[in-house]
Coordinates of C-alpha atoms in Angstrom, one line a residue:
Chain U
X1 CA 82.2 119.2 139.1
X2 CA 79.5 121.0 141.1
X3 CA 75.9 119.9 141.5
X4 CA 73.7 122.1 139.4
X5 CA 70.1 122.9 140.2
X6 CA 67.3 121.6 138.1
X7 CA 66.1 125.2 137.6
X8 CA 69.4 126.3 136.1
X9 CA 69.4 123.3 133.7
X10 CA 66.0 124.1 132.4
X11 CA 66.9 127.8 132.0
X12 CA 69.9 126.7 129.9
X13 CA 67.8 124.4 127.8
X14 CA 65.3 127.3 127.2
X15 CA 68.2 129.6 126.2
X16 CA 69.6 127.0 123.8
X17 CA 66.1 126.5 122.3
X18 CA 65.7 130.2 121.9
X19 CA 69.1 130.6 120.3
X20 CA 68.6 127.9 117.8
X21 CA 65.0 128.7 116.8
X22 CA 65.1 132.5 116.9
X23 CA 68.5 134.1 117.3
X24 CA 70.7 131.9 115.0
X25 CA 68.7 132.3 111.8
X26 CA 68.5 136.1 112.4
X27 CA 72.2 136.3 113.1
X28 CA 73.1 134.2 110.1
X29 CA 71.0 136.5 107.9
X30 CA 72.6 139.5 109.6
X31 CA 76.1 138.2 109.0
X32 CA 75.4 137.7 105.4
X33 CA 73.9 141.1 105.0
X34 CA 76.7 143.1 106.7
X35 CA 79.6 141.4 105.2
X36 CA 81.3 141.2 108.6
X37 CA 83.7 138.4 109.3
X38 CA 82.5 137.5 112.7
X39 CA 79.5 138.1 115.1
X40 CA 79.3 137.4 118.8
X41 CA 76.2 137.4 120.9
X42 CA 75.9 137.1 124.7
X43 CA 72.6 135.9 126.1
X44 CA 72.6 135.4 129.9
X45 CA 75.6 133.1 130.6
X46 CA 75.7 132.0 127.0
X47 CA 77.8 133.2 124.2
X48 CA 77.5 132.4 120.5
X49 CA 80.1 133.3 118.0
X50 CA 79.5 133.0 114.2
X51 CA 82.5 133.2 111.9
X52 CA 82.6 133.2 108.2
X53 CA 84.8 130.7 106.4
X54 CA 88.3 132.2 105.9
X55 CA 88.5 134.7 103.1
X56 CA 84.8 135.2 103.0
X57 CA 84.7 138.3 105.2
X58 CA 85.2 141.7 104.0
X59 CA 88.3 142.0 106.1
X60 CA 90.9 139.3 105.3
X61 CA 93.5 138.1 107.7
X62 CA 96.7 139.7 106.8
X63 CA 99.4 137.5 105.5
X64 CA 101.5 137.4 108.7
X65 CA 104.7 135.5 109.0
X66 CA 105.9 134.0 112.2
X67 CA 108.1 136.4 114.0
X68 CA 106.7 139.3 112.2
X69 CA 104.3 140.2 115.0
X70 CA 106.3 142.8 116.7
X71 CA 109.2 144.4 114.8
X72 CA 109.0 147.6 116.6
X73 CA 112.4 148.7 117.6
X74 CA 113.9 145.3 117.6
X75 CA 116.5 144.4 120.1
X76 CA 119.8 142.8 119.4
X77 CA 118.7 139.9 121.4
X78 CA 115.8 139.3 119.0
X79 CA 118.2 139.7 116.1
X80 CA 120.5 137.1 117.6
X81 CA 117.5 134.7 118.1
X82 CA 116.6 135.2 114.5
X83 CA 119.9 134.6 112.8
X84 CA 120.6 135.9 109.3
X85 CA 120.3 133.4 106.5
X86 CA 118.2 130.9 108.4
X87 CA 115.0 132.8 108.0
X88 CA 113.3 132.1 104.8
X89 CA 111.7 135.3 103.5
X90 CA 108.2 134.9 102.2
X91 CA 106.5 136.9 99.5
X92 CA 105.3 139.6 102.0
X93 CA 104.0 141.8 99.3
X94 CA 101.5 143.7 101.5
X95 CA 103.2 147.0 101.1
X96 CA 103.6 146.7 97.4
X97 CA 99.9 146.3 97.0
X98 CA 99.4 149.7 98.3
X99 CA 97.9 148.5 101.6
X100 CA 99.7 150.1 104.4
X101 CA 99.1 151.5 107.8
X102 CA 96.2 149.2 108.6
X103 CA 96.5 145.9 110.3
X104 CA 93.4 143.8 110.0
X105 CA 92.2 140.5 111.5
X106 CA 88.9 138.6 111.5
X107 CA 86.5 140.3 113.8
X108 CA 88.6 143.4 114.4
X109 CA 90.9 145.9 112.8
X110 CA 93.8 147.8 114.2
X111 CA 94.5 151.5 113.8
X112 CA 98.2 151.8 113.1
X113 CA 100.7 154.6 113.3
X114 CA 100.9 157.0 110.3
X115 CA 104.4 158.2 111.3
X116 CA 107.4 157.6 113.6
X117 CA 107.0 159.7 116.7
X118 CA 105.2 159.9 120.1
X119 CA 101.6 158.7 120.4
X120 CA 98.8 160.7 122.1
X121 CA 95.3 159.3 122.2
X122 CA 92.3 161.5 121.9
X123 CA 90.5 162.0 125.3
X124 CA 87.1 161.3 123.8
X125 CA 88.1 158.2 122.0
X126 CA 88.5 155.9 125.0
X127 CA 87.6 152.2 125.0
X128 CA 83.9 151.5 124.3
X129 CA 83.4 154.6 122.1
X130 CA 81.6 153.9 118.8
X131 CA 83.6 155.2 115.9
X132 CA 83.2 155.4 112.1
X133 CA 85.8 154.8 109.5
X134 CA 88.1 157.9 109.3
X135 CA 87.3 159.2 112.9
X136 CA 90.3 160.6 114.7
X137 CA 91.5 158.4 117.5
X138 CA 94.6 160.3 118.4
X139 CA 97.8 161.6 116.9
X140 CA 101.5 160.8 116.5
X141 CA 103.8 163.7 116.9
X142 CA 106.7 163.5 114.4
X143 CA 109.2 166.2 115.3
X144 CA 106.4 168.6 116.2
X145 CA 104.2 167.7 113.3
X146 CA 101.0 165.9 114.4
X147 CA 99.9 163.0 112.2
X148 CA 96.4 161.8 112.7
X149 CA 95.6 158.3 113.8
X150 CA 92.2 157.3 112.3
X151 CA 89.8 154.4 112.7
X152 CA 90.3 152.1 109.7
X153 CA 86.7 150.9 109.9
X154 CA 83.4 151.4 111.7
X155 CA 83.4 149.8 115.1
X156 CA 84.0 150.3 118.8
X157 CA 87.3 151.4 120.3
X158 CA 88.9 148.5 122.0
X159 CA 92.2 148.0 123.8
X160 CA 95.1 150.3 123.3
X161 CA 98.3 148.5 122.4
X162 CA 100.5 151.4 123.5
X163 CA 100.5 154.0 126.3
X164 CA 100.0 157.7 125.9
X165 CA 103.5 159.3 125.2
X166 CA 105.0 156.0 123.9
X167 CA 107.5 156.1 121.1
X168 CA 106.0 154.4 118.1
X169 CA 107.3 153.6 114.6
X170 CA 105.6 153.9 111.2
X171 CA 102.9 151.2 110.8
X172 CA 103.0 150.1 114.4
X173 CA 99.6 148.8 115.7
X174 CA 98.1 151.2 118.2
X175 CA 94.4 150.7 118.9
X176 CA 92.1 147.8 118.4
X177 CA 88.7 148.5 116.8
X178 CA 86.2 145.8 117.6
X179 CA 83.3 145.2 115.4
X180 CA 79.9 146.1 116.9
X181 CA 78.0 143.2 118.4
X182 CA 74.4 142.6 117.1
X183 CA 72.9 144.3 120.2
X184 CA 74.9 147.4 119.6
X185 CA 74.4 147.4 115.9
X186 CA 70.6 147.3 116.5
X187 CA 70.7 150.0 119.2
Chain H
X1 CA 132.9 159.7 120.1
X2 CA 129.3 158.9 119.5
X3 CA 127.4 156.4 121.6
X4 CA 124.6 155.5 119.1
X5 CA 124.2 156.3 115.4
X6 CA 121.1 156.2 113.3
X7 CA 121.8 154.9 109.8
X8 CA 119.4 156.7 107.5
X9 CA 120.0 154.6 104.4
X10 CA 119.5 151.1 103.0
X11 CA 121.3 148.3 101.1
X12 CA 125.0 147.7 101.0
X13 CA 126.0 151.2 102.4
X14 CA 123.8 150.7 105.5
X15 CA 125.8 147.5 106.2
X16 CA 129.1 149.2 105.5
X17 CA 128.2 152.0 108.0
X18 CA 127.0 149.5 110.5
X19 CA 130.3 147.6 110.4
X20 CA 132.4 150.8 110.8
X21 CA 130.2 151.8 113.8
X22 CA 130.7 148.4 115.4
X23 CA 134.4 148.6 115.1
X24 CA 134.3 152.0 116.8
X25 CA 132.2 150.6 119.6
X26 CA 129.1 152.6 118.5
X27 CA 125.6 151.1 118.8
X28 CA 123.5 151.2 115.6
X29 CA 119.9 151.9 114.7
X30 CA 118.8 151.2 111.1
X31 CA 115.9 153.4 109.9
X32 CA 114.0 151.6 107.2
X33 CA 110.9 151.8 105.0
X34 CA 108.3 149.0 105.0
X35 CA 109.8 147.8 101.7
X36 CA 113.0 147.0 103.6
X37 CA 111.5 145.3 106.6
X38 CA 113.2 142.0 105.8
X39 CA 116.5 143.5 104.6
X40 CA 119.9 142.5 105.8
X41 CA 120.8 145.8 107.5
X42 CA 117.6 145.6 109.5
X43 CA 118.4 142.1 110.6
X44 CA 122.0 143.0 111.5
X45 CA 121.4 146.2 113.3
X46 CA 121.3 146.5 117.1
X47 CA 117.9 148.2 116.7
X48 CA 115.7 149.0 113.7
X49 CA 112.9 151.5 113.4
X50 CA 110.4 151.8 110.6
X51 CA 110.1 155.4 109.3
X52 CA 107.7 155.2 106.5
X53 CA 106.2 153.5 103.4
X54 CA 108.3 152.4 100.3
X55 CA 108.0 155.8 98.6
X56 CA 111.4 157.3 99.5
X57 CA 109.8 160.8 99.7
X58 CA 107.8 159.6 102.7
X59 CA 110.6 157.6 104.3
X60 CA 114.4 157.9 103.4
X61 CA 113.9 161.5 102.1
X62 CA 111.6 162.7 104.8
X63 CA 113.8 164.7 107.1
X64 CA 111.3 164.9 110.1
X65 CA 110.8 161.1 110.1
X66 CA 114.5 160.4 110.1
X67 CA 115.3 163.0 112.8
X68 CA 112.3 161.8 114.9
X69 CA 113.5 158.2 114.6
X70 CA 117.0 159.3 115.8
X71 CA 115.6 161.1 118.8
X72 CA 113.2 158.4 119.8
X73 CA 115.9 155.8 119.8
X74 CA 118.4 157.9 121.8
X75 CA 120.9 158.4 119.0
X76 CA 123.5 161.2 119.1
X77 CA 124.3 161.2 115.4
X78 CA 122.9 160.4 112.0
X79 CA 124.8 158.8 109.1
X80 CA 123.0 159.6 105.8
X81 CA 125.1 157.3 103.6
X82 CA 125.1 158.3 99.9
X83 CA 122.1 159.6 97.9
X84 CA 118.9 160.4 99.8
X85 CA 119.7 163.2 102.4
X86 CA 123.5 162.9 102.3
X87 CA 124.2 166.3 100.8
X88 CA 121.1 168.1 101.8
X89 CA 122.3 171.2 103.7
X90 CA 118.8 171.9 105.0
X91 CA 118.6 168.5 106.5
X92 CA 122.1 168.8 108.1
X93 CA 121.0 172.1 109.6
X94 CA 117.8 170.7 111.2
X95 CA 119.8 167.7 112.5
X96 CA 122.2 170.1 114.2
X97 CA 119.3 172.1 115.6
X98 CA 118.1 169.0 117.4
X99 CA 121.5 168.5 119.1
X100 CA 122.3 165.6 116.8
X101 CA 125.5 165.4 114.7
X102 CA 125.2 165.0 110.9
X103 CA 128.0 162.6 109.8
X104 CA 129.5 164.6 106.9
X105 CA 130.5 168.2 106.5
X106 CA 128.6 170.6 108.7
X107 CA 125.5 172.4 107.2
X108 CA 127.4 175.6 106.5
X109 CA 130.0 173.8 104.5
X110 CA 127.5 171.8 102.6
X111 CA 125.8 175.1 101.7
X112 CA 129.1 176.6 100.5
X113 CA 129.5 173.7 98.1
X114 CA 125.8 173.2 97.3
X115 CA 125.9 174.9 93.9
X116 CA 128.1 173.2 91.4
X117 CA 128.6 176.5 89.5
X118 CA 129.5 178.3 92.7
X119 CA 131.9 175.5 93.7
X120 CA 133.7 175.7 90.4
X121 CA 134.2 179.4 90.9
X122 CA 135.4 178.9 94.5
X123 CA 137.9 176.2 93.7
X124 CA 138.9 177.9 90.6
X125 CA 139.9 180.8 92.7
X126 CA 142.0 178.4 94.8
X127 CA 144.0 177.3 91.8
X128 CA 142.1 174.5 90.2
X129 CA 141.6 174.7 86.5
X130 CA 137.9 174.5 85.7
X131 CA 136.1 173.4 82.5
X132 CA 134.6 176.3 80.5
X133 CA 131.0 176.6 81.3
X134 CA 127.9 178.8 81.3
X135 CA 127.9 182.0 83.3
X136 CA 125.8 180.8 86.2
X137 CA 122.4 179.0 85.8
X138 CA 120.5 179.0 82.5
X139 CA 117.8 181.6 82.7
X140 CA 115.9 180.5 79.6
X141 CA 116.3 179.0 76.1
X142 CA 117.9 182.2 74.6
X143 CA 120.4 182.4 77.4
X144 CA 121.2 178.7 76.9
X145 CA 121.7 179.0 73.2
X146 CA 123.9 182.1 73.6
X147 CA 126.1 180.5 76.2
X148 CA 126.4 177.3 74.2
X149 CA 127.5 179.3 71.2
X150 CA 130.1 181.1 73.3
X151 CA 131.5 177.9 74.9
X152 CA 131.4 176.0 71.6
X153 CA 129.5 172.7 70.9
X154 CA 129.4 170.0 72.0
X155 CA 128.2 171.0 75.5
X156 CA 126.9 169.1 78.4
X157 CA 123.6 170.2 80.1
X158 CA 124.0 169.6 83.9
X159 CA 121.6 170.1 86.8
X160 CA 122.9 172.2 89.7
X161 CA 121.7 169.6 92.2
X162 CA 122.2 165.9 92.5
X163 CA 124.2 163.4 90.4
X164 CA 123.8 160.0 88.9
X165 CA 123.3 161.3 85.4
X166 CA 119.7 162.5 85.9
X167 CA 118.9 165.7 84.1
X168 CA 122.2 165.4 82.1
X169 CA 122.5 165.4 78.3
X170 CA 125.3 166.0 75.8
X171 CA 124.2 168.0 72.8
X172 CA 126.0 168.8 69.6
X173 CA 123.7 171.4 68.0
X174 CA 121.4 174.3 69.0
X175 CA 118.4 172.2 67.9
X176 CA 119.5 169.3 70.2
X177 CA 120.0 171.8 73.0
X178 CA 116.5 173.2 72.6
X179 CA 114.8 169.9 72.8
X180 CA 117.0 168.5 75.6
X181 CA 116.5 171.5 77.9
X182 CA 112.9 170.7 78.7
X183 CA 113.7 167.0 79.3
X184 CA 116.6 167.9 81.6
X185 CA 114.6 170.4 83.5
X186 CA 111.8 168.0 84.2
X187 CA 114.2 165.2 85.1
X188 CA 116.1 167.4 87.5
X189 CA 112.9 168.7 89.0
X190 CA 111.6 165.1 89.6
X191 CA 114.9 163.8 91.0
X192 CA 116.2 166.7 93.1
X193 CA 113.3 169.1 93.4
X194 CA 115.4 171.8 91.7
X195 CA 115.4 172.4 88.0
X196 CA 118.4 174.8 87.8
X197 CA 120.6 173.8 84.9
X198 CA 124.0 174.9 83.6
X199 CA 126.3 174.2 80.7
X200 CA 129.7 172.7 80.5
X201 CA 132.1 172.3 77.6
X202 CA 132.0 168.6 76.5
X203 CA 135.3 166.9 75.9
X204 CA 134.7 164.0 73.6
X205 CA 137.6 161.7 74.6
X206 CA 137.7 162.4 78.3
X207 CA 138.5 160.5 81.4
X208 CA 136.8 160.9 84.7
X209 CA 139.4 161.0 87.5
X210 CA 138.6 161.9 91.1
X211 CA 140.7 162.7 94.1
X212 CA 139.7 161.4 97.6
X213 CA 140.4 163.8 100.5
X214 CA 139.9 163.7 104.2
X215 CA 140.2 166.9 106.2
X216 CA 139.5 167.3 109.9
X217 CA 137.9 170.2 111.7
X218 CA 141.3 171.7 112.4
X219 CA 142.3 172.1 108.8
X220 CA 144.6 169.1 108.7
X221 CA 144.0 167.0 105.6
X222 CA 145.4 164.2 103.4
X223 CA 144.6 163.0 100.0
X224 CA 144.1 159.3 99.5
X225 CA 145.0 159.2 95.8
X226 CA 142.8 159.1 92.8
X227 CA 140.1 156.9 91.3
X228 CA 139.4 156.5 87.6
X229 CA 135.6 156.3 86.9
X230 CA 135.7 156.6 83.2
X231 CA 133.6 153.4 82.5
X232 CA 130.2 154.9 82.6
X233 CA 126.9 154.3 81.0
X234 CA 124.8 157.4 80.4
X235 CA 126.9 159.3 83.0
X236 CA 126.4 156.5 85.6
X237 CA 129.6 154.9 86.8
X238 CA 129.6 151.1 86.6
X239 CA 133.3 150.3 87.1
X240 CA 136.0 152.2 89.0
X241 CA 139.6 151.6 89.5
X242 CA 142.7 153.1 91.1
X243 CA 145.2 154.3 90.3
X244 CA 144.1 155.8 87.0
X245 CA 145.9 154.4 84.0
X246 CA 145.5 157.8 82.3
X247 CA 148.2 159.7 84.1
X248 CA 151.8 159.1 85.1
X249 CA 152.7 158.7 88.7
X250 CA 154.1 162.3 88.8
X251 CA 150.9 163.7 87.2
X252 CA 148.7 161.8 89.6
X253 CA 150.6 163.1 92.6
X254 CA 150.5 166.7 91.3
X255 CA 146.7 166.5 90.7
X256 CA 146.1 165.0 94.2
X257 CA 148.2 167.6 95.9
X258 CA 146.6 170.5 94.1
X259 CA 143.1 169.1 94.8
X260 CA 143.9 168.8 98.5
X261 CA 145.4 172.2 98.8
X262 CA 142.4 173.8 97.1
X263 CA 139.8 171.9 99.2
X264 CA 141.6 172.9 102.5
X265 CA 141.9 176.6 101.3
X266 CA 138.1 176.6 100.4
X267 CA 137.3 175.4 103.9
X268 CA 136.1 171.9 103.2
X269 CA 135.7 169.5 106.1
X270 CA 135.4 165.7 106.4
X271 CA 135.8 163.1 103.6
X272 CA 135.1 164.3 100.1
X273 CA 135.8 163.7 96.5
X274 CA 136.9 166.2 93.9
X275 CA 135.9 165.2 90.4
X276 CA 138.0 166.1 87.3
X277 CA 137.8 165.6 83.6
X278 CA 141.1 164.6 82.0
X279 CA 141.5 165.2 78.3
X280 CA 143.5 163.2 75.8
X281 CA 146.7 165.2 76.5
X282 CA 146.5 164.9 80.2
X283 CA 145.1 168.4 81.0
X284 CA 142.6 168.3 83.9
X285 CA 139.6 170.4 84.7
X286 CA 137.8 170.4 88.0
X287 CA 134.0 169.7 87.7
X288 CA 132.5 169.2 91.2
X289 CA 133.0 168.1 94.8
X290 CA 131.0 165.3 96.3
X291 CA 130.4 166.0 100.0
X292 CA 129.6 162.4 101.0
X293 CA 131.0 158.9 101.2
X294 CA 130.9 157.6 97.7
X295 CA 129.8 154.3 96.3
X296 CA 133.4 153.6 95.0
X297 CA 135.2 154.4 98.3
X298 CA 136.3 150.8 98.8
X299 CA 138.7 151.1 95.8
X300 CA 140.7 153.7 97.9
X301 CA 140.4 151.5 101.1
X302 CA 142.0 148.6 99.2
X303 CA 144.9 150.7 98.2
X304 CA 145.5 152.6 101.5
X305 CA 144.2 150.2 104.1
X306 CA 142.4 153.2 105.6
X307 CA 138.7 152.8 106.6
X308 CA 137.1 155.9 105.0
X309 CA 133.7 155.5 106.8
X310 CA 135.4 155.2 110.2
X311 CA 137.5 158.3 109.3
X312 CA 134.3 160.2 108.3
X313 CA 132.7 159.3 111.6
X314 CA 135.8 160.3 113.6
X315 CA 136.1 163.6 111.9
X316 CA 132.3 164.4 112.4
X317 CA 132.8 163.6 116.1
X318 CA 135.5 166.3 116.2
X319 CA 138.5 164.1 116.4
X320 CA 141.8 165.1 114.8
X321 CA 142.7 163.1 111.7
X322 CA 145.5 161.4 113.6
X323 CA 147.7 160.7 110.5
X324 CA 149.5 162.7 107.9
X325 CA 150.3 162.4 104.2
X326 CA 153.5 160.6 105.0
X327 CA 151.5 157.8 106.6
X328 CA 149.4 157.3 103.5
X329 CA 150.8 154.6 101.2
X330 CA 149.1 153.7 98.0
X331 CA 149.8 150.0 97.2
X332 CA 148.9 148.0 94.1
X333 CA 145.8 148.3 91.9
X334 CA 142.1 147.9 92.7
X335 CA 139.0 147.6 90.6
X336 CA 135.4 147.9 91.8
X337 CA 132.5 146.4 89.8
X338 CA 129.0 147.7 90.6
X339 CA 126.7 144.7 90.5
X340 CA 123.3 146.0 89.4
X341 CA 119.9 144.4 88.8
X342 CA 120.0 145.5 85.2
X343 CA 120.0 143.6 82.0
X344 CA 122.8 144.8 79.7
X345 CA 121.4 142.8 76.8
X346 CA 118.1 144.6 77.1
X347 CA 119.0 148.3 77.4
X348 CA 120.0 147.9 81.0
X349 CA 116.4 147.5 82.0
X350 CA 116.2 147.4 85.9
X351 CA 114.7 144.3 87.5
X352 CA 113.5 143.2 90.9
X353 CA 112.5 140.0 92.6
X354 CA 113.7 137.1 94.7
X355 CA 117.4 136.2 94.8
X356 CA 117.1 132.4 94.6
X357 CA 120.7 131.6 95.2
X358 CA 123.6 133.9 96.2
X359 CA 127.3 133.1 96.4
X360 CA 129.9 135.8 96.9
X361 CA 133.4 135.1 95.6
X362 CA 136.4 135.2 97.9
X363 CA 140.1 134.7 98.1
X364 CA 143.1 137.0 98.5
X365 CA 142.3 140.6 97.6
X366 CA 138.6 140.0 96.9
X367 CA 136.0 142.0 98.8
X368 CA 132.2 142.0 98.4
X369 CA 130.1 144.7 99.9
X370 CA 126.5 143.6 99.5
X371 CA 123.2 143.3 101.2
X372 CA 122.1 140.2 99.3
X373 CA 121.3 136.8 100.7
X374 CA 119.6 133.7 99.3
X375 CA 115.8 134.3 99.5
X376 CA 116.1 138.2 99.6
X377 CA 113.3 139.9 97.7
X378 CA 114.8 142.9 96.0
X379 CA 112.2 145.7 96.2
X380 CA 111.5 147.6 93.0
X381 CA 111.4 151.1 94.6
X382 CA 115.1 152.0 94.9
X383 CA 118.3 152.0 92.8
X384 CA 119.4 148.8 91.2
X385 CA 122.7 148.4 93.1
X386 CA 122.9 144.8 94.5
X387 CA 126.4 145.1 95.7
X388 CA 130.0 145.8 94.8
X389 CA 132.8 143.5 94.0
X390 CA 136.2 145.0 94.7
X391 CA 139.4 143.2 93.7
X392 CA 142.9 144.1 94.6
X393 CA 146.1 143.0 92.9
X394 CA 149.8 144.1 93.1
X395 CA 149.4 145.6 89.7
X396 CA 146.7 146.3 87.1
X397 CA 147.1 143.0 85.0
X398 CA 147.0 140.9 88.2
X399 CA 144.0 142.8 89.5
X400 CA 142.3 142.1 86.1
X401 CA 143.1 138.4 86.1
X402 CA 141.8 138.1 89.7
X403 CA 138.7 140.0 88.7
X404 CA 137.9 137.5 85.9
X405 CA 138.0 134.7 88.5
X406 CA 135.9 136.5 91.0
X407 CA 133.2 137.6 88.5
X408 CA 133.0 134.0 87.2
X409 CA 132.5 132.8 90.7
X410 CA 129.8 135.2 91.7
X411 CA 126.3 133.7 91.7
X412 CA 123.1 135.7 91.8
X413 CA 120.3 133.5 90.6
X414 CA 116.7 134.7 90.1
X415 CA 117.6 138.1 88.8
X416 CA 119.3 139.4 85.7
X417 CA 122.4 141.3 86.6
X418 CA 125.0 143.4 84.7
X419 CA 127.8 140.9 85.4
X420 CA 128.0 140.1 81.6
X421 CA 129.0 143.6 80.8
X422 CA 131.8 143.5 83.4
X423 CA 133.1 140.2 82.0
X424 CA 132.9 141.7 78.5
X425 CA 134.8 144.8 79.6
X426 CA 137.6 142.6 80.9
X427 CA 138.0 141.4 77.3
X428 CA 137.7 144.8 75.7
X429 CA 140.9 146.1 74.1
X430 CA 140.4 149.7 75.1
X431 CA 139.8 148.7 78.7
X432 CA 142.8 146.3 78.8
X433 CA 145.0 149.0 77.4
X434 CA 143.8 151.4 80.1
X435 CA 142.4 153.7 77.3
X436 CA 138.7 153.7 78.2
X437 CA 137.0 157.1 78.0
X438 CA 133.6 158.1 79.5
X439 CA 131.9 157.6 76.1
X440 CA 133.2 154.0 75.6
X441 CA 130.0 152.3 76.5
X442 CA 127.7 154.8 74.9
X443 CA 129.8 155.2 71.7
X444 CA 130.9 151.7 71.0
X445 CA 127.7 150.4 72.5
X446 CA 127.2 147.8 75.2
X447 CA 125.7 145.4 72.6
X448 CA 128.9 145.5 70.6
X449 CA 131.1 144.9 73.6
X450 CA 128.9 142.0 74.7
X451 CA 128.9 140.5 71.2
X452 CA 132.7 140.8 71.0
X453 CA 133.0 139.0 74.3
X454 CA 130.6 136.2 73.1
X455 CA 132.8 135.6 70.0
X456 CA 136.0 135.5 71.9

């Protein structure tokens, strides 16, 4: 443990004071007003994350089952590790409820593939770009027919889960969309 | 031979194709919709690739998605199974244009046999008696009424495309014809995207008998005997058996040989089935050819010991058939029972849901082709076939006795199935006497057959 300077400690205390007295009430109000599931604020070396109780956000965690994370082009090795008959199959009714093509999670959503084909991102939709729901992020080429990949919600383009030119299957998660932080929302 | 095959189908037939590929040393990729993510073929395949949502028009019927999936996974051939894209000549053509092989007849041959009316003309010219029917497609109501009058009622309205009883109605009067035409057109349009209809003379007491053929690229072919598919409900087969009890051995051989000769002469290639109606005095009339592997193919496999799916794949790969008619022996009797998620006591209403417990019967001569497992959630989007029970015996009575045991042993808990109608049929006098006709279930009524079985 390193020796910390008295000046640093007092700066920390000042930051904590400011967070609890000014920022937090404002953030809580903001969280309630926006209907977002999660907010994160960085202030100097500090970071505060507010998260709604599960189910309270406008984006619910998808009912994921273990082992369901990456079914893209499964290998026989995976199939062998997941022997038939030993895997209880849960309700998994996502698709029957008409929700498809959009993975979601608290604090972020994922743009997924509208088709089976090769993925090409849009040059002007790189990480950090602010997007609105329905904005084009790229396309999946299905036998020469381009199928648009669109942002499932307002936010900021985050990490890409596939490389340009990758083969992707229908429904595969392609690009993370992070929700805007409070600073960016206010900007 | 192919290195890697894309299986563009689901359910029991996807597993059947997967097994044939494995035996031939071919890798498998199963293309699936999101509704089939947890299905058995997806779990068993070497690779699986999601091609679309549950709606078949956006997945199993979407040619670009299927072909794209095959190319991305490095396949060199596509097996379409039955239904979906299996007899779509446009699909077969695009598959070939992408340097992939369509496992079935080549596109040009599918096209030659695409129209049922045209096929009847073609095979009629090659010596097969055909059933009297309308002169081409029905142009309008007047044309339909005139043609029906000429053929003589009752007549059967049939769609040019597809099968499975959709868009099909038997009518006994002009008035019935007028009202049924509209329904048939819209059904055919919805099911096959083609509302062309034609008329056929309806034989009241007829049997449905079909001949299985296998013909290689070099014009060498064999027939693999017949199948009797007379037990139908609204033109949908529910039980098939071979050999047909309707014809003598000599008549069966004659029919099979004539069917094979006509199919070869007409330029057919790969496995296929020629369907006939047989009337009460044993006259037969050619109705149509099915250019695909059929649901009931295991009946023939039980009698001949020949793997029809492997044969289909080998022929598509350009291999010679490798055996001749003298090598084909038809032994004993086999019956196939289609196990459907349908309630026979409730108008055969289809069901879906979780299979809570599943047990498949076994023993000598008993085969089950099914994609069921305990815990499987049967999706509501596709046909209601849960699997097929196929039973072989040295003769018909022993096959029937063995079938009773197997049907009693089968357990599918959590869903209503049509097993009760099969059990009732095995107690039905007409069936036991081998005298069932295509109108048995619809005329006598499933309720009556079930009730008689309950009293017995």
